[in-house]
């Protein structure tokens, strides 16, 4: 067990690029791609549109969820909504990372906040979540490998960050 404190303890919302009071469909130019899953739980209306389908309880639910979110990813691309497509990609990535967390740690809890955020024992989680993680991983990579998405992402990062 490690005593590496979680990075979210140093979070400063005032410095965060994504804001909950912005409608990113109406003001897409304010959206930043960022790293990994940043902004996924803030950016509206995509958080609401996509988030309600994000589930990873077991293999069957992960298949249904990842297929729906990937379908939304394609729909956003086809309608020219890069922000929506990027958010859908982030939800697929988060399906992988969160399912892995629940596989690795009982209840998905990595740190014990009662004990100065001491890292809990790894390998105590739900083995069923590994299958869910694999399903999301494949869909996430399929989204990232989409040629149209890749080109739009390069262009977006050049123009908006």
PDB file of C-alpha atoms in Angstrom:
ATOM      1  CA  UNK A   1       0.000   0.000   0.000  1.00  0.00           C
ATOM      2  CA  UNK A   2       1.267   3.423  -0.982  1.00  0.00           C
ATOM      3  CA  UNK A   3       0.746   6.840   0.527  1.00  0.00           C
ATOM      4  CA  UNK A   4       0.634   8.710  -2.782  1.00  0.00           C
ATOM      5  CA  UNK A   5      -2.090  11.246  -2.179  1.00  0.00           C
ATOM      6  CA  UNK A   6      -4.744  11.580  -4.902  1.00  0.00           C
ATOM      7  CA  UNK A   7      -4.228  14.493  -7.283  1.00  0.00           C
ATOM      8  CA  UNK A   8      -7.808  15.707  -6.817  1.00  0.00           C
ATOM      9  CA  UNK A   9      -6.890  17.010  -3.363  1.00  0.00           C
ATOM     10  CA  UNK A  10      -5.032  19.869  -5.088  1.00  0.00           C
ATOM     11  CA  UNK A  11      -7.939  20.670  -7.451  1.00  0.00           C
ATOM     12  CA  UNK A  12      -8.652  24.364  -8.000  1.00  0.00           C
ATOM     13  CA  UNK A  13     -11.940  24.934  -9.815  1.00  0.00           C
ATOM     14  CA  UNK A  14     -11.005  28.533 -10.649  1.00  0.00           C
ATOM     15  CA  UNK A  15      -8.086  27.225 -12.739  1.00  0.00           C
ATOM     16  CA  UNK A  16     -10.073  24.452 -14.445  1.00  0.00           C
ATOM     17  CA  UNK A  17     -10.622  25.056 -18.172  1.00  0.00           C
ATOM     18  CA  UNK A  18     -14.173  23.636 -18.167  1.00  0.00           C
ATOM     19  CA  UNK A  19     -17.087  25.459 -16.519  1.00  0.00           C
ATOM     20  CA  UNK A  20     -20.514  24.157 -15.563  1.00  0.00           C
ATOM     21  CA  UNK A  21     -22.286  27.394 -16.513  1.00  0.00           C
ATOM     22  CA  UNK A  22     -21.347  27.205 -20.203  1.00  0.00           C
ATOM     23  CA  UNK A  23     -23.544  25.513 -22.779  1.00  0.00           C
ATOM     24  CA  UNK A  24     -20.856  24.002 -24.986  1.00  0.00           C
ATOM     25  CA  UNK A  25     -23.278  23.351 -27.831  1.00  0.00           C
ATOM     26  CA  UNK A  26     -24.061  27.069 -28.010  1.00  0.00           C
ATOM     27  CA  UNK A  27     -20.471  28.133 -27.328  1.00  0.00           C
ATOM     28  CA  UNK A  28     -18.308  25.281 -28.642  1.00  0.00           C
ATOM     29  CA  UNK A  29     -15.299  27.583 -29.097  1.00  0.00           C
ATOM     30  CA  UNK A  30     -14.900  27.633 -25.291  1.00  0.00           C
ATOM     31  CA  UNK A  31     -14.311  23.887 -25.184  1.00  0.00           C
ATOM     32  CA  UNK A  32     -10.779  22.566 -24.676  1.00  0.00           C
ATOM     33  CA  UNK A  33      -9.883  18.972 -25.557  1.00  0.00           C
ATOM     34  CA  UNK A  34      -7.555  18.633 -22.561  1.00  0.00           C
ATOM     35  CA  UNK A  35      -6.035  15.406 -21.294  1.00  0.00           C
ATOM     36  CA  UNK A  36      -7.878  12.144 -20.901  1.00  0.00           C
ATOM     37  CA  UNK A  37     -11.305  12.558 -19.355  1.00  0.00           C
ATOM     38  CA  UNK A  38     -11.017  16.187 -18.251  1.00  0.00           C
ATOM     39  CA  UNK A  39     -14.306  18.067 -18.323  1.00  0.00           C
ATOM     40  CA  UNK A  40     -16.431  14.974 -18.880  1.00  0.00           C
ATOM     41  CA  UNK A  41     -18.573  15.516 -15.772  1.00  0.00           C
ATOM     42  CA  UNK A  42     -19.027  19.248 -16.337  1.00  0.00           C
ATOM     43  CA  UNK A  43     -19.620  20.074 -20.005  1.00  0.00           C
ATOM     44  CA  UNK A  44     -23.302  20.524 -20.735  1.00  0.00           C
ATOM     45  CA  UNK A  45     -25.457  19.591 -22.552  1.00  0.00           C
ATOM     46  CA  UNK A  46     -23.248  16.588 -23.379  1.00  0.00           C
ATOM     47  CA  UNK A  47     -22.841  15.477 -19.773  1.00  0.00           C
ATOM     48  CA  UNK A  48     -26.617  15.071 -19.522  1.00  0.00           C
ATOM     49  CA  UNK A  49     -27.098  13.598 -22.996  1.00  0.00           C
ATOM     50  CA  UNK A  50     -24.349  10.988 -22.747  1.00  0.00           C
ATOM     51  CA  UNK A  51     -24.067  10.425 -19.008  1.00  0.00           C
ATOM     52  CA  UNK A  52     -27.485   8.834 -18.653  1.00  0.00           C
ATOM     53  CA  UNK A  53     -26.295   5.925 -20.832  1.00  0.00           C
ATOM     54  CA  UNK A  54     -22.928   5.424 -19.094  1.00  0.00           C
ATOM     55  CA  UNK A  55     -23.013   2.107 -17.164  1.00  0.00           C
ATOM     56  CA  UNK A  56     -20.470  -0.635 -16.467  1.00  0.00           C
ATOM     57  CA  UNK A  57     -22.020  -2.888 -13.806  1.00  0.00           C
ATOM     58  CA  UNK A  58     -21.404  -6.059 -15.807  1.00  0.00           C
ATOM     59  CA  UNK A  59     -20.496  -7.286 -19.283  1.00  0.00           C
ATOM     60  CA  UNK A  60     -24.017  -7.108 -20.734  1.00  0.00           C
ATOM     61  CA  UNK A  61     -24.636  -3.595 -19.419  1.00  0.00           C
ATOM     62  CA  UNK A  62     -21.188  -2.468 -20.621  1.00  0.00           C
ATOM     63  CA  UNK A  63     -21.915  -3.773 -24.126  1.00  0.00           C
ATOM     64  CA  UNK A  64     -25.231  -1.923 -24.292  1.00  0.00           C
ATOM     65  CA  UNK A  65     -23.763   1.255 -22.797  1.00  0.00           C
ATOM     66  CA  UNK A  66     -20.615   1.372 -24.909  1.00  0.00           C
ATOM     67  CA  UNK A  67     -22.577   0.657 -28.106  1.00  0.00           C
ATOM     68  CA  UNK A  68     -25.029   3.471 -27.344  1.00  0.00           C
ATOM     69  CA  UNK A  69     -22.276   5.951 -26.492  1.00  0.00           C
ATOM     70  CA  UNK A  70     -20.291   4.968 -29.586  1.00  0.00           C
ATOM     71  CA  UNK A  71     -23.422   5.467 -31.679  1.00  0.00           C
ATOM     72  CA  UNK A  72     -23.763   8.944 -30.170  1.00  0.00           C
ATOM     73  CA  UNK A  73     -20.090   9.565 -30.968  1.00  0.00           C
ATOM     74  CA  UNK A  74     -20.781   8.778 -34.651  1.00  0.00           C
ATOM     75  CA  UNK A  75     -23.963  10.886 -34.654  1.00  0.00           C
ATOM     76  CA  UNK A  76     -22.093  13.875 -33.204  1.00  0.00           C
ATOM     77  CA  UNK A  77     -19.369  13.495 -35.846  1.00  0.00           C
ATOM     78  CA  UNK A  78     -21.937  13.272 -38.641  1.00  0.00           C
ATOM     79  CA  UNK A  79     -23.722  16.392 -37.406  1.00  0.00           C
ATOM     80  CA  UNK A  80     -20.443  18.332 -37.132  1.00  0.00           C
ATOM     81  CA  UNK A  81     -20.422  18.509 -33.337  1.00  0.00           C
ATOM     82  CA  UNK A  82     -16.802  17.854 -32.470  1.00  0.00           C
ATOM     83  CA  UNK A  83     -17.373  18.736 -28.802  1.00  0.00           C
ATOM     84  CA  UNK A  84     -20.099  16.094 -28.499  1.00  0.00           C
ATOM     85  CA  UNK A  85     -17.923  13.526 -30.249  1.00  0.00           C
ATOM     86  CA  UNK A  86     -14.998  14.284 -27.960  1.00  0.00           C
ATOM     87  CA  UNK A  87     -17.214  14.058 -24.893  1.00  0.00           C
ATOM     88  CA  UNK A  88     -18.587  10.692 -26.070  1.00  0.00           C
ATOM     89  CA  UNK A  89     -14.995   9.516 -26.573  1.00  0.00           C
ATOM     90  CA  UNK A  90     -14.232  10.652 -23.017  1.00  0.00           C
ATOM     91  CA  UNK A  91     -17.201   8.689 -21.636  1.00  0.00           C
ATOM     92  CA  UNK A  92     -15.915   5.578 -23.405  1.00  0.00           C
ATOM     93  CA  UNK A  93     -12.492   6.166 -21.884  1.00  0.00           C
ATOM     94  CA  UNK A  94     -14.042   6.746 -18.477  1.00  0.00           C
ATOM     95  CA  UNK A  95     -16.007   3.507 -18.814  1.00  0.00           C
ATOM     96  CA  UNK A  96     -12.689   1.735 -19.145  1.00  0.00           C
ATOM     97  CA  UNK A  97     -10.901   3.567 -16.319  1.00  0.00           C
ATOM     98  CA  UNK A  98     -13.757   3.381 -13.828  1.00  0.00           C
ATOM     99  CA  UNK A  99     -14.497  -0.281 -14.509  1.00  0.00           C
ATOM    100  CA  UNK A 100     -10.777  -1.004 -14.013  1.00  0.00           C
ATOM    101  CA  UNK A 101     -10.871   0.922 -10.741  1.00  0.00           C
ATOM    102  CA  UNK A 102     -13.777  -1.222  -9.520  1.00  0.00           C
ATOM    103  CA  UNK A 103     -11.903  -4.320 -10.685  1.00  0.00           C
ATOM    104  CA  UNK A 104      -8.748  -3.296  -8.830  1.00  0.00           C
ATOM    105  CA  UNK A 105     -10.291  -1.904  -5.624  1.00  0.00           C
ATOM    106  CA  UNK A 106     -13.307  -3.050  -3.623  1.00  0.00           C
ATOM    107  CA  UNK A 107     -16.141  -0.582  -4.138  1.00  0.00           C
ATOM    108  CA  UNK A 108     -13.951   1.411  -6.519  1.00  0.00           C
ATOM    109  CA  UNK A 109     -12.263   3.160  -3.601  1.00  0.00           C
ATOM    110  CA  UNK A 110      -8.540   3.572  -4.108  1.00  0.00           C
ATOM    111  CA  UNK A 111      -7.800   5.751  -1.066  1.00  0.00           C
ATOM    112  CA  UNK A 112      -8.826   5.705   2.589  1.00  0.00           C
ATOM    113  CA  UNK A 113      -9.736   9.303   3.374  1.00  0.00           C
ATOM    114  CA  UNK A 114     -10.016   8.405   7.071  1.00  0.00           C
ATOM    115  CA  UNK A 115      -6.311   7.463   7.100  1.00  0.00           C
ATOM    116  CA  UNK A 116      -4.724  10.469   5.364  1.00  0.00           C
ATOM    117  CA  UNK A 117      -5.592   9.055   1.937  1.00  0.00           C
ATOM    118  CA  UNK A 118      -3.509   5.930   2.327  1.00  0.00           C
ATOM    119  CA  UNK A 119      -3.848   3.855  -0.833  1.00  0.00           C
ATOM    120  CA  UNK A 120      -5.965   0.767  -0.222  1.00  0.00           C
ATOM    121  CA  UNK A 121      -5.032  -2.782  -1.158  1.00  0.00           C
ATOM    122  CA  UNK A 122      -5.147  -3.495  -4.881  1.00  0.00           C
ATOM    123  CA  UNK A 123      -6.729  -6.714  -6.169  1.00  0.00           C
ATOM    124  CA  UNK A 124      -9.746  -6.606  -3.864  1.00  0.00           C
ATOM    125  CA  UNK A 125     -12.338  -5.556  -6.448  1.00  0.00           C
ATOM    126  CA  UNK A 126     -15.011  -7.184  -8.577  1.00  0.00           C
ATOM    127  CA  UNK A 127     -13.570  -9.529 -11.259  1.00  0.00           C
ATOM    128  CA  UNK A 128     -16.672  -8.982 -13.404  1.00  0.00           C
ATOM    129  CA  UNK A 129     -15.608  -5.367 -13.914  1.00  0.00           C
ATOM    130  CA  UNK A 130     -12.542  -6.493 -15.906  1.00  0.00           C
ATOM    131  CA  UNK A 131     -14.824  -7.676 -18.722  1.00  0.00           C
ATOM    132  CA  UNK A 132     -16.732  -4.397 -18.639  1.00  0.00           C
ATOM    133  CA  UNK A 133     -13.428  -2.509 -18.804  1.00  0.00           C
ATOM    134  CA  UNK A 134     -12.293  -4.512 -21.842  1.00  0.00           C
ATOM    135  CA  UNK A 135     -15.537  -3.739 -23.662  1.00  0.00           C
ATOM    136  CA  UNK A 136     -15.208  -0.012 -23.047  1.00  0.00           C
ATOM    137  CA  UNK A 137     -11.511  -0.100 -23.940  1.00  0.00           C
ATOM    138  CA  UNK A 138     -12.245  -1.510 -27.394  1.00  0.00           C
ATOM    139  CA  UNK A 139     -14.944   1.084 -28.115  1.00  0.00           C
ATOM    140  CA  UNK A 140     -12.748   3.897 -26.783  1.00  0.00           C
ATOM    141  CA  UNK A 141      -9.907   2.852 -29.087  1.00  0.00           C
ATOM    142  CA  UNK A 142     -12.327   2.492 -32.016  1.00  0.00           C
ATOM    143  CA  UNK A 143     -13.425   6.082 -31.416  1.00  0.00           C
ATOM    144  CA  UNK A 144      -9.856   7.332 -31.146  1.00  0.00           C
ATOM    145  CA  UNK A 145      -8.935   5.531 -34.370  1.00  0.00           C
ATOM    146  CA  UNK A 146     -11.804   7.126 -36.308  1.00  0.00           C
ATOM    147  CA  UNK A 147     -10.165   9.112 -39.109  1.00  0.00           C
ATOM    148  CA  UNK A 148     -12.731  11.920 -39.161  1.00  0.00           C
ATOM    149  CA  UNK A 149     -12.459  12.334 -35.388  1.00  0.00           C
ATOM    150  CA  UNK A 150      -8.652  12.367 -35.539  1.00  0.00           C
ATOM    151  CA  UNK A 151      -8.625  15.112 -38.182  1.00  0.00           C
ATOM    152  CA  UNK A 152     -11.205  17.203 -36.335  1.00  0.00           C
ATOM    153  CA  UNK A 153      -9.306  16.829 -33.062  1.00  0.00           C
ATOM    154  CA  UNK A 154      -6.038  18.033 -34.636  1.00  0.00           C
ATOM    155  CA  UNK A 155      -7.825  21.013 -36.173  1.00  0.00           C
ATOM    156  CA  UNK A 156      -9.720  21.793 -32.938  1.00  0.00           C
ATOM    157  CA  UNK A 157      -6.606  21.716 -30.782  1.00  0.00           C
ATOM    158  CA  UNK A 158      -4.842  24.081 -33.216  1.00  0.00           C
ATOM    159  CA  UNK A 159      -7.728  26.531 -33.225  1.00  0.00           C
ATOM    160  CA  UNK A 160      -9.124  26.255 -29.678  1.00  0.00           C
ATOM    161  CA  UNK A 161      -6.770  24.256 -27.479  1.00  0.00           C
TER     162      UNK A 161
END
